[in-house]
PDB file of C-alpha atoms in Angstrom:
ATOM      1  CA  UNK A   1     228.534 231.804  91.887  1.00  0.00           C
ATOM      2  CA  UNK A   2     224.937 230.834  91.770  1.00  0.00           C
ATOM      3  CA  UNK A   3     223.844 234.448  93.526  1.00  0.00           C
ATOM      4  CA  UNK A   4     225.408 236.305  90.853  1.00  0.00           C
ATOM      5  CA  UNK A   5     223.714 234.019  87.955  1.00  0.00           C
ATOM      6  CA  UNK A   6     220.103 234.653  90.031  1.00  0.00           C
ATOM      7  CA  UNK A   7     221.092 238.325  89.904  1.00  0.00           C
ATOM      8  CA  UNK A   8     221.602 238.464  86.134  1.00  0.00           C
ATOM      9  CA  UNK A   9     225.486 239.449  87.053  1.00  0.00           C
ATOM     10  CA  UNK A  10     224.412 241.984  89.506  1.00  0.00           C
ATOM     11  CA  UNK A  11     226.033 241.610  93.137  1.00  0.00           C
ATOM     12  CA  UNK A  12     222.650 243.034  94.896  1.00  0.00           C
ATOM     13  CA  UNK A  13     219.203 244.521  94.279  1.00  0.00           C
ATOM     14  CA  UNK A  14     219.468 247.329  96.608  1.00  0.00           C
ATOM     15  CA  UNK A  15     219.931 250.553  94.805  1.00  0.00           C
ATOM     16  CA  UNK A  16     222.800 251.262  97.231  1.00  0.00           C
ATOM     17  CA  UNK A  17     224.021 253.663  94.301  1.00  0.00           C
ATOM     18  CA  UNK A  18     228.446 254.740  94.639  1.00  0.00           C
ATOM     19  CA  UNK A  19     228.367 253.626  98.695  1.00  0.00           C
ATOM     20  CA  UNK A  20     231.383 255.697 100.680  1.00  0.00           C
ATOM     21  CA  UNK A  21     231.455 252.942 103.305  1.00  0.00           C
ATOM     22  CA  UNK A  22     230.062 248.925 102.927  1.00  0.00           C
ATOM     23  CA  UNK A  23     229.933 246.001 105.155  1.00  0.00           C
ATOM     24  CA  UNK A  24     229.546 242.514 103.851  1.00  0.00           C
ATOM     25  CA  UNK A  25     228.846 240.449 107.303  1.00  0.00           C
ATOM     26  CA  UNK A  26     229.764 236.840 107.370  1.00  0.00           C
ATOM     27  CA  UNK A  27     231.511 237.742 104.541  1.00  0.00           C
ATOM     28  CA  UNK A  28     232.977 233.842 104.373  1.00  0.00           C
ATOM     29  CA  UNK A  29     235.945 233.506 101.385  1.00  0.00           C
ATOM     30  CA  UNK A  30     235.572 237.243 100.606  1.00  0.00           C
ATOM     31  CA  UNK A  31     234.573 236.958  97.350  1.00  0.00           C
ATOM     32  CA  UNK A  32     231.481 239.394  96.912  1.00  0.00           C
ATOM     33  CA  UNK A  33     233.711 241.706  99.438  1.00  0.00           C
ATOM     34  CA  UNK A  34     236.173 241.507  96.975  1.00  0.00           C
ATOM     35  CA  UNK A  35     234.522 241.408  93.525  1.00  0.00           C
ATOM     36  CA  UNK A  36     232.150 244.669  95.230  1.00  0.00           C
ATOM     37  CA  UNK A  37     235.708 246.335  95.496  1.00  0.00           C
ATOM     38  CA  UNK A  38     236.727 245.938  92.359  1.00  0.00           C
ATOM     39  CA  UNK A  39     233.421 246.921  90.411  1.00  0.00           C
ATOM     40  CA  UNK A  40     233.183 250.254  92.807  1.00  0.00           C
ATOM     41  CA  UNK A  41     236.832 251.751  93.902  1.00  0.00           C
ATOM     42  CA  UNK A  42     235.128 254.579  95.832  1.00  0.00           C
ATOM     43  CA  UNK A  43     234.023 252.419  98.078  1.00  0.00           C
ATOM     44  CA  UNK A  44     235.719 251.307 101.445  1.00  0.00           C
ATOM     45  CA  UNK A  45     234.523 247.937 101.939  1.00  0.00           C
ATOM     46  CA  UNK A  46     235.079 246.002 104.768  1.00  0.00           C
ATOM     47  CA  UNK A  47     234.165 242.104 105.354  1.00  0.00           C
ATOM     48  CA  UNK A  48     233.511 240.333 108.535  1.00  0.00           C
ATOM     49  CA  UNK A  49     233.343 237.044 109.492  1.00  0.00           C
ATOM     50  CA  UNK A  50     234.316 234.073 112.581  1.00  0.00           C
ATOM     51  CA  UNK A  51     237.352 232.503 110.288  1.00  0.00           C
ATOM     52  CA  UNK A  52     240.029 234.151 108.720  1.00  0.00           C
ATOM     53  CA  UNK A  53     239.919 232.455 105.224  1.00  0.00           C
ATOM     54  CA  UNK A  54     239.737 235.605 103.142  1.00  0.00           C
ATOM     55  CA  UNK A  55     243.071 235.425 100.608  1.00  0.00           C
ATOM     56  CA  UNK A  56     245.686 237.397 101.599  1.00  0.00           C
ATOM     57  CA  UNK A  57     245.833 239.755  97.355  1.00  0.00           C
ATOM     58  CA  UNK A  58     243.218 241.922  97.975  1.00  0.00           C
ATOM     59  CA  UNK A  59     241.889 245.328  95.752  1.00  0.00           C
ATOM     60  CA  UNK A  60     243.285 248.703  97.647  1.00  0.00           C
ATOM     61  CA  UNK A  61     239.837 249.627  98.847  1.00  0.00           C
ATOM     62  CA  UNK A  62     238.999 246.142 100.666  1.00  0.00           C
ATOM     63  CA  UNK A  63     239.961 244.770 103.962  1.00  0.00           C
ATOM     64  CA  UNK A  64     238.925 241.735 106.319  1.00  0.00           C
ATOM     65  CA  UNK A  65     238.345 241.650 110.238  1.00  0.00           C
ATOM     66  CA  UNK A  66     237.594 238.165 112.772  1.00  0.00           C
ATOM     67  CA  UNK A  67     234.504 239.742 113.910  1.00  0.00           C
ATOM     68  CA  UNK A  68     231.359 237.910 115.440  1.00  0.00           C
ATOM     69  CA  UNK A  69     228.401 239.668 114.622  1.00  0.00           C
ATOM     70  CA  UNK A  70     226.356 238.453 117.815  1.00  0.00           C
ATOM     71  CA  UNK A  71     228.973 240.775 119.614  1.00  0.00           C
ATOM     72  CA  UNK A  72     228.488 244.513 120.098  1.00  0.00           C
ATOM     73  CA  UNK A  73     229.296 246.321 117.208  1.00  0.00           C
ATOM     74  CA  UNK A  74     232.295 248.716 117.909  1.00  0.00           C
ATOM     75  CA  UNK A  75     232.499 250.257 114.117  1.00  0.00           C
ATOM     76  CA  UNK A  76     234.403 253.364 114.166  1.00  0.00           C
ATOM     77  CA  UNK A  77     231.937 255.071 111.613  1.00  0.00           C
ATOM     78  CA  UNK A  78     229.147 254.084 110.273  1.00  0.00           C
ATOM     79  CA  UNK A  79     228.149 252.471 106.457  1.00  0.00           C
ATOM     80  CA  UNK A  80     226.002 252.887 103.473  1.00  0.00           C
ATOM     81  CA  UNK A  81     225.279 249.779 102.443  1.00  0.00           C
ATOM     82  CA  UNK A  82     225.759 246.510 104.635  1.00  0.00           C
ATOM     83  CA  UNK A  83     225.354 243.058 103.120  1.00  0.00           C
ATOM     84  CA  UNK A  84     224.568 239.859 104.418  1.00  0.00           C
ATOM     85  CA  UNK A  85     224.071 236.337 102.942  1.00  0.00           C
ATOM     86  CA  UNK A  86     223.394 232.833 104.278  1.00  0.00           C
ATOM     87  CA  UNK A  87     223.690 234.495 107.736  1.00  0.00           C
ATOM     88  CA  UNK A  88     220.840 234.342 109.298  1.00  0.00           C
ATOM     89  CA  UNK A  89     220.110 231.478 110.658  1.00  0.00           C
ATOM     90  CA  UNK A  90     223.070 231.437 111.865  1.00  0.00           C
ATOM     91  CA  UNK A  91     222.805 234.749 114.128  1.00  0.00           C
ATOM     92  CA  UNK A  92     222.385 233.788 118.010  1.00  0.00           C
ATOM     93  CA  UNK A  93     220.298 237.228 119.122  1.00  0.00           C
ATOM     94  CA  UNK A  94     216.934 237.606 118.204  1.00  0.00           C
ATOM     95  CA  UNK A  95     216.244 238.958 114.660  1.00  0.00           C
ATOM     96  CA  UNK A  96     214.802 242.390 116.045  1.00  0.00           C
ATOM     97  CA  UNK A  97     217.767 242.660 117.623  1.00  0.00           C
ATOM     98  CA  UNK A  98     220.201 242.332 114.421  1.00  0.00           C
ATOM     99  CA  UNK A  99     218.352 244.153 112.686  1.00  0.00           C
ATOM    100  CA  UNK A 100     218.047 247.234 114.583  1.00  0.00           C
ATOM    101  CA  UNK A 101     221.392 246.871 115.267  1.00  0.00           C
ATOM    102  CA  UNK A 102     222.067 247.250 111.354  1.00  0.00           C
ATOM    103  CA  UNK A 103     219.999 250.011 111.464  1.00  0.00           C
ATOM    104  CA  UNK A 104     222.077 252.028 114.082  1.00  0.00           C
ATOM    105  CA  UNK A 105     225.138 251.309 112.020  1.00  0.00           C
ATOM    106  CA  UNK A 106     223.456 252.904 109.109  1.00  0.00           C
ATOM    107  CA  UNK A 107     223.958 256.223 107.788  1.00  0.00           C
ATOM    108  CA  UNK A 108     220.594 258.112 107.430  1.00  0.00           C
ATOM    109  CA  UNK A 109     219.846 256.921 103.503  1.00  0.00           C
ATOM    110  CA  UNK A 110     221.547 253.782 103.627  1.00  0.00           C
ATOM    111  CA  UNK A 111     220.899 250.546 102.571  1.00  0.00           C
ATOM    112  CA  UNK A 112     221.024 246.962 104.452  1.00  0.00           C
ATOM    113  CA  UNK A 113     220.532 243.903 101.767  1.00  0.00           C
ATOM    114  CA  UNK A 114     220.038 240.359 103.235  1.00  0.00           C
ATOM    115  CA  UNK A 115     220.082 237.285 100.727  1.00  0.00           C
ATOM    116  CA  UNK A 116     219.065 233.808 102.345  1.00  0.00           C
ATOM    117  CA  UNK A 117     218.707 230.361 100.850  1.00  0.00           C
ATOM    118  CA  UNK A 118     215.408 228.962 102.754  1.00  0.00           C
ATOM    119  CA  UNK A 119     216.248 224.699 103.011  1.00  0.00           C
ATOM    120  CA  UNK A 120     212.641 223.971 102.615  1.00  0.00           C
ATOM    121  CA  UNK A 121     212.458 221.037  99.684  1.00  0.00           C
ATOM    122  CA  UNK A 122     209.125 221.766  97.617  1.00  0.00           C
ATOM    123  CA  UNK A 123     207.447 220.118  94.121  1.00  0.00           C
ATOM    124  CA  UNK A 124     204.447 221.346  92.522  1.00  0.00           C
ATOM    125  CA  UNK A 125     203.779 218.197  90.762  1.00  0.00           C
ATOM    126  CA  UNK A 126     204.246 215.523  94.190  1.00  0.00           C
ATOM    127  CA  UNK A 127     207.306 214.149  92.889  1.00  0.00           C
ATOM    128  CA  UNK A 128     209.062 214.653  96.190  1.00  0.00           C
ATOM    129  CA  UNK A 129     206.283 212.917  98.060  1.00  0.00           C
ATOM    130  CA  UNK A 130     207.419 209.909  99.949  1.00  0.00           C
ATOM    131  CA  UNK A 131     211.561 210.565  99.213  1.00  0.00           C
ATOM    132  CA  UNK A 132     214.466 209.886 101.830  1.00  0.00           C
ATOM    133  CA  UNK A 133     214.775 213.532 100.643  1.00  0.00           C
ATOM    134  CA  UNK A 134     211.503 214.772 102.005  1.00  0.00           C
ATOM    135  CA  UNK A 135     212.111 212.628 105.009  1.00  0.00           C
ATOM    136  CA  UNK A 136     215.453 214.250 106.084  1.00  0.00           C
ATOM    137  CA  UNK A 137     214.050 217.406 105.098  1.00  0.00           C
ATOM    138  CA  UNK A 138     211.186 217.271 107.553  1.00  0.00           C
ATOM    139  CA  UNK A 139     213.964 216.271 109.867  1.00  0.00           C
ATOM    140  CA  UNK A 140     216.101 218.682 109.234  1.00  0.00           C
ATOM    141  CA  UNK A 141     213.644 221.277 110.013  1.00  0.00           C
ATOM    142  CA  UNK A 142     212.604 219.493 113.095  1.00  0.00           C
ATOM    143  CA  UNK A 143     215.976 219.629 114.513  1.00  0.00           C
ATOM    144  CA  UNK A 144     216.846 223.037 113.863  1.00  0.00           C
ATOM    145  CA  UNK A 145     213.639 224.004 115.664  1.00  0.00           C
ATOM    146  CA  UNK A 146     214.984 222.187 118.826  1.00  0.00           C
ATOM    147  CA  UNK A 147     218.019 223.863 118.893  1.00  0.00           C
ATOM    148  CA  UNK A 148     216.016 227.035 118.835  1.00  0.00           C
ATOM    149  CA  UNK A 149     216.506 228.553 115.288  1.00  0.00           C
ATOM    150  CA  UNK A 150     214.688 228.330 112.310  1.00  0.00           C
ATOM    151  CA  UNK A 151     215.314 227.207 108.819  1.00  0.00           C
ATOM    152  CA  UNK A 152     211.989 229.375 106.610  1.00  0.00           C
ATOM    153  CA  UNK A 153     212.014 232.827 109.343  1.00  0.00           C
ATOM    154  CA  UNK A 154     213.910 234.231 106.387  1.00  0.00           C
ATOM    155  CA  UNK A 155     210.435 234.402 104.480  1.00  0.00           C
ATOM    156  CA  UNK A 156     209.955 237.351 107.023  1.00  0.00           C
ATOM    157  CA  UNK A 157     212.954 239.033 106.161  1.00  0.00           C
ATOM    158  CA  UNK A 158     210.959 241.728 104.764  1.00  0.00           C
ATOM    159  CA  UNK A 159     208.649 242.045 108.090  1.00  0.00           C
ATOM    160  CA  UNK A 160     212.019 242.855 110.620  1.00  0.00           C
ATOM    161  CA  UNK A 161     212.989 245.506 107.894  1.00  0.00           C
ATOM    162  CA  UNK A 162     210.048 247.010 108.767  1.00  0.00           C
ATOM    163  CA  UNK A 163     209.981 246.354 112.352  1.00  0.00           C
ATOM    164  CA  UNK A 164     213.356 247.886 112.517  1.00  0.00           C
ATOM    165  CA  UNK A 165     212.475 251.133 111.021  1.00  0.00           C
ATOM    166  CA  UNK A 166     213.412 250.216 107.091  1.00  0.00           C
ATOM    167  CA  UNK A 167     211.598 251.956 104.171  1.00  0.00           C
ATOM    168  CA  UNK A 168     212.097 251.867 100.664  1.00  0.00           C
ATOM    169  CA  UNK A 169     211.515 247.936 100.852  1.00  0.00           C
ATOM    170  CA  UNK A 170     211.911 245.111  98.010  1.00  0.00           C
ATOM    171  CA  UNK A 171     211.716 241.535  98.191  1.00  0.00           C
ATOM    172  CA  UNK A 172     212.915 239.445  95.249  1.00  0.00           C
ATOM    173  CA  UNK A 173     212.204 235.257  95.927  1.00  0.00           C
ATOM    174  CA  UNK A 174     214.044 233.084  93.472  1.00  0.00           C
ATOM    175  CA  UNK A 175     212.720 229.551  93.214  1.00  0.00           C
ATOM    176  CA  UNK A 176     216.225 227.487  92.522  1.00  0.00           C
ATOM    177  CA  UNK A 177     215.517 223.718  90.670  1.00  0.00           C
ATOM    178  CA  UNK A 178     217.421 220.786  92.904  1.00  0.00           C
ATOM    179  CA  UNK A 179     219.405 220.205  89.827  1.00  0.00           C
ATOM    180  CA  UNK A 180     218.977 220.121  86.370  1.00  0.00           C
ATOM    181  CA  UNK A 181     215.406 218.392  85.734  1.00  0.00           C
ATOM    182  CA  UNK A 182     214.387 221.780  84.554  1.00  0.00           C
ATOM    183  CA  UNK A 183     214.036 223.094  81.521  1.00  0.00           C
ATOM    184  CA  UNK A 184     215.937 225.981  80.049  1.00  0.00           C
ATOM    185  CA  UNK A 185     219.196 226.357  79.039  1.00  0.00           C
ATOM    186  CA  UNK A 186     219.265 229.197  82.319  1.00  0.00           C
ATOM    187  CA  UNK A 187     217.927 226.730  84.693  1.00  0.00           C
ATOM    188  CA  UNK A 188     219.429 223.675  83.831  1.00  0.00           C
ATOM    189  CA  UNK A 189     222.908 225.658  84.845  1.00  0.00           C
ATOM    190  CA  UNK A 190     221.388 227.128  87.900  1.00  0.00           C
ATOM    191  CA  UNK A 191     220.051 223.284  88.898  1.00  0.00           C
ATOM    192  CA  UNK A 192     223.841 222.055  87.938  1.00  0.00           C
ATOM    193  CA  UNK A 193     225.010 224.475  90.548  1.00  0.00           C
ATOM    194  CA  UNK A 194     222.567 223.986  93.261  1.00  0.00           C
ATOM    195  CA  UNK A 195     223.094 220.695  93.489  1.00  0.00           C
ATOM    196  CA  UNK A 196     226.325 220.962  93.712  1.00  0.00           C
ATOM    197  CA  UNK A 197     225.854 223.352  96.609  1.00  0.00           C
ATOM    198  CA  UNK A 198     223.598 220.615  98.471  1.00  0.00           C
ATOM    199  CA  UNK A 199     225.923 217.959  98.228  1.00  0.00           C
ATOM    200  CA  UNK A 200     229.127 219.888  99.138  1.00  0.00           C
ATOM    201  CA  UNK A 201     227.133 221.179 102.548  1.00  0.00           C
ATOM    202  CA  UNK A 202     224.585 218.316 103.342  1.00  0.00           C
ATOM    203  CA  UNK A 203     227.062 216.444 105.203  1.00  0.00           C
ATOM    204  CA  UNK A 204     228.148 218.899 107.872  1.00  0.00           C
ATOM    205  CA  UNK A 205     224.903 219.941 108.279  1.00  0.00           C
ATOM    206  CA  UNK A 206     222.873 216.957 108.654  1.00  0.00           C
ATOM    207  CA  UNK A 207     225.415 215.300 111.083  1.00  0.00           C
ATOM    208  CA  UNK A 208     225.096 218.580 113.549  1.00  0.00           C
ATOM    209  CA  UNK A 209     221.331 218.878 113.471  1.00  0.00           C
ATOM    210  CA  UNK A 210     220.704 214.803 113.633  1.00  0.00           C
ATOM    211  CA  UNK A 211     223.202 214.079 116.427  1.00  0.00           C
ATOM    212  CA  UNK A 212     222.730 217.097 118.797  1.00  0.00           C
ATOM    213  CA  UNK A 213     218.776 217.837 118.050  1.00  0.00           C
ATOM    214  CA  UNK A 214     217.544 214.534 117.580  1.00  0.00           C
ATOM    215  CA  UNK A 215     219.669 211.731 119.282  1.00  0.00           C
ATOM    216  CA  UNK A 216     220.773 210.099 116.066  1.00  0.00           C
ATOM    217  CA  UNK A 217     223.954 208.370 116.269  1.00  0.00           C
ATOM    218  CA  UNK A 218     226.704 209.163 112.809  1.00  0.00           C
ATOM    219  CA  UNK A 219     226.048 205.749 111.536  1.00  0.00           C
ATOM    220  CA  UNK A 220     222.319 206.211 110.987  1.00  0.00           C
ATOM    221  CA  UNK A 221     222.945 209.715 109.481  1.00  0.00           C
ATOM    222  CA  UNK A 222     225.425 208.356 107.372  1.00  0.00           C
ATOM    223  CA  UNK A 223     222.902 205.493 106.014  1.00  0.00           C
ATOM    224  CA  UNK A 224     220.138 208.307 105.471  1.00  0.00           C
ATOM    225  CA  UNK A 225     222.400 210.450 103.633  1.00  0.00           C
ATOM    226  CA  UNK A 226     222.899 207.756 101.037  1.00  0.00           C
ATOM    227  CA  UNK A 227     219.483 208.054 100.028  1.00  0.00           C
ATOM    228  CA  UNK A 228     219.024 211.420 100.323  1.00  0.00           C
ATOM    229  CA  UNK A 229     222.010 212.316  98.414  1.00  0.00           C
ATOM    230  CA  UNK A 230     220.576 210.019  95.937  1.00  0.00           C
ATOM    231  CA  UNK A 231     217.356 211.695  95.567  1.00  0.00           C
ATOM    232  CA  UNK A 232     219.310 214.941  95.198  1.00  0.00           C
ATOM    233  CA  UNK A 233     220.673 214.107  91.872  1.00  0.00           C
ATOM    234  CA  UNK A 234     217.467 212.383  90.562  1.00  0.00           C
ATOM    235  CA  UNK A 235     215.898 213.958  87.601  1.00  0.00           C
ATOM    236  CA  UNK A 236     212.525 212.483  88.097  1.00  0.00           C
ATOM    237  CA  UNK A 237     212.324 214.384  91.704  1.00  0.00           C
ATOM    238  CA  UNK A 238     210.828 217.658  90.606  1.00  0.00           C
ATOM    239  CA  UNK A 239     212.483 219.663  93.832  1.00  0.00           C
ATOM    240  CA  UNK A 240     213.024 223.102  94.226  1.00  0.00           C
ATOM    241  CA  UNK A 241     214.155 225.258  97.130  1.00  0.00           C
ATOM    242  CA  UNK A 242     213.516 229.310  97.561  1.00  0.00           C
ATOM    243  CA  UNK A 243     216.175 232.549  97.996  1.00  0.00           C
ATOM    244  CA  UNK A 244     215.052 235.309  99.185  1.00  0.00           C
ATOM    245  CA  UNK A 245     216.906 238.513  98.535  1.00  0.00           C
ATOM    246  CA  UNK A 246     215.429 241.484 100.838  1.00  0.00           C
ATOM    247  CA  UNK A 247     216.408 245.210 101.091  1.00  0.00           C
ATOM    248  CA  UNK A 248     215.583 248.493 102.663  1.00  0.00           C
ATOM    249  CA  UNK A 249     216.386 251.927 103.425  1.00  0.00           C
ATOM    250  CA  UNK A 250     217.175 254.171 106.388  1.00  0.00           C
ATOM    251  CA  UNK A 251     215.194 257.020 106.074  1.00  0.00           C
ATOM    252  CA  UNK A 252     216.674 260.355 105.542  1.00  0.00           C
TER     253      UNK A 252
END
């Protein structure tokens, strides 16, 4: 799990130290839900997420729930430490909105701990200049704008904390190699698994954002993503995209 490798084995930043209660939103296959569980068996941890995919062998003190987190939150307590990764952009209400929302859910000391990959394609030496990769990526962004989100708000992660009431704030920003071009024993592995992570999700992506935000038709996707894919696994292409791992407190 590249998260885990950026975190040095940690599962989060926050000092969120012995929670009672946790919430890991969007909480996908379950594995941080679970693995959180299993390093901390005082805590009651509960994931939530749109598809029930979670496996069914679970530690004692974990548990799943089809939840949508755009929908009023119903909790029947409240949490010390809720988690969140690759979720925003993916939220419907505004950000002020979520966030405060988090914050009511809180208990008065807890932590909320939001980890997002930003899909913004960068070199410091102009090797990406001119690519099908900075083409789509332009795209990309272009599209996801249309459709009313966007793909780098996560760089203000830190900013809605604050908004929201949060103290007690970090920000950690991880810049990830495309692959392995780099060098380094430690980020040649963390390149290997990026780029795995951009090819398995490229697809799906690309075809939603290109055919409803931008007219293009699945053919022409297709024949970009050939090149783009490509670029992805070309050494010479000096890329690198940020995470951004932001926490904060309730206050007392």
């Amino acid at each position: 799990m590249i998260s885990k490798f950026l975190l040095k084995g940690k599962l989060g930043l926050a000092p969120a130290e012995s929670p009672r209660r946790v919430l890991d939103l969007g909480t996908g296959t379950g594995i941080w839900a679970i693995e959180f569980a299993e390093e901390n068996p005082d805590s009651e941890v509960l994931g939530t997420d749109l598809s029930p995919i979670q496996p069914d062998y679970l530690p004692p003190n974990c548990r799943f729930e089809i939840d949508d987190v755009d929908d009023d939150w119903v909790y029947s307590h409240k949490f010390d430490y809720i988690h969140g990764r690759y979720l925003l952009p993916f939220i419907k209400r505004k950000w002020s909105s979520f966030f405060k929302t988090v914050y009511d859910n809180l208990n008065p000391g807890g932590w909320i701990e939001s980890q997002e990959t930003i899909i913004y394609f960068q070199s410091v030496d102009g090797s990406i200049d001119g690519t099908a990769l900075q083409r789509w990526n332009a795209l990309l962004l272009q599209g996801i704008r249309k459709m009313g989100r966007s793909a780098t708000e996560a760089l203000r992660c830190k900013y809605y904390l604050a908004e929201a009431g949060f103290v007690n704030l970090g920000e950690k920003k991880f810049a990830v190699p495309m692959n392995n071009w780099a060098k380094g024993k430690d980020e040649k592995a963390i390149g290997a698994m990026q780029m795995v992570n951009n090819l398995e999700g490229i697809d799906g992506l690309t075809m939603t954002v290109f055919t409803r935000a931008l007219g293009w038709t699945p053919a022409d996707v297709e024949k970009l993503l050939v090149d783009v894919k490509r670029d992805m696994k070309d050494r010479s292409i000096h890329a690198y995209i940020t995470i951004i791992v932001a926490w904060g407190q309730k206050p007392s």
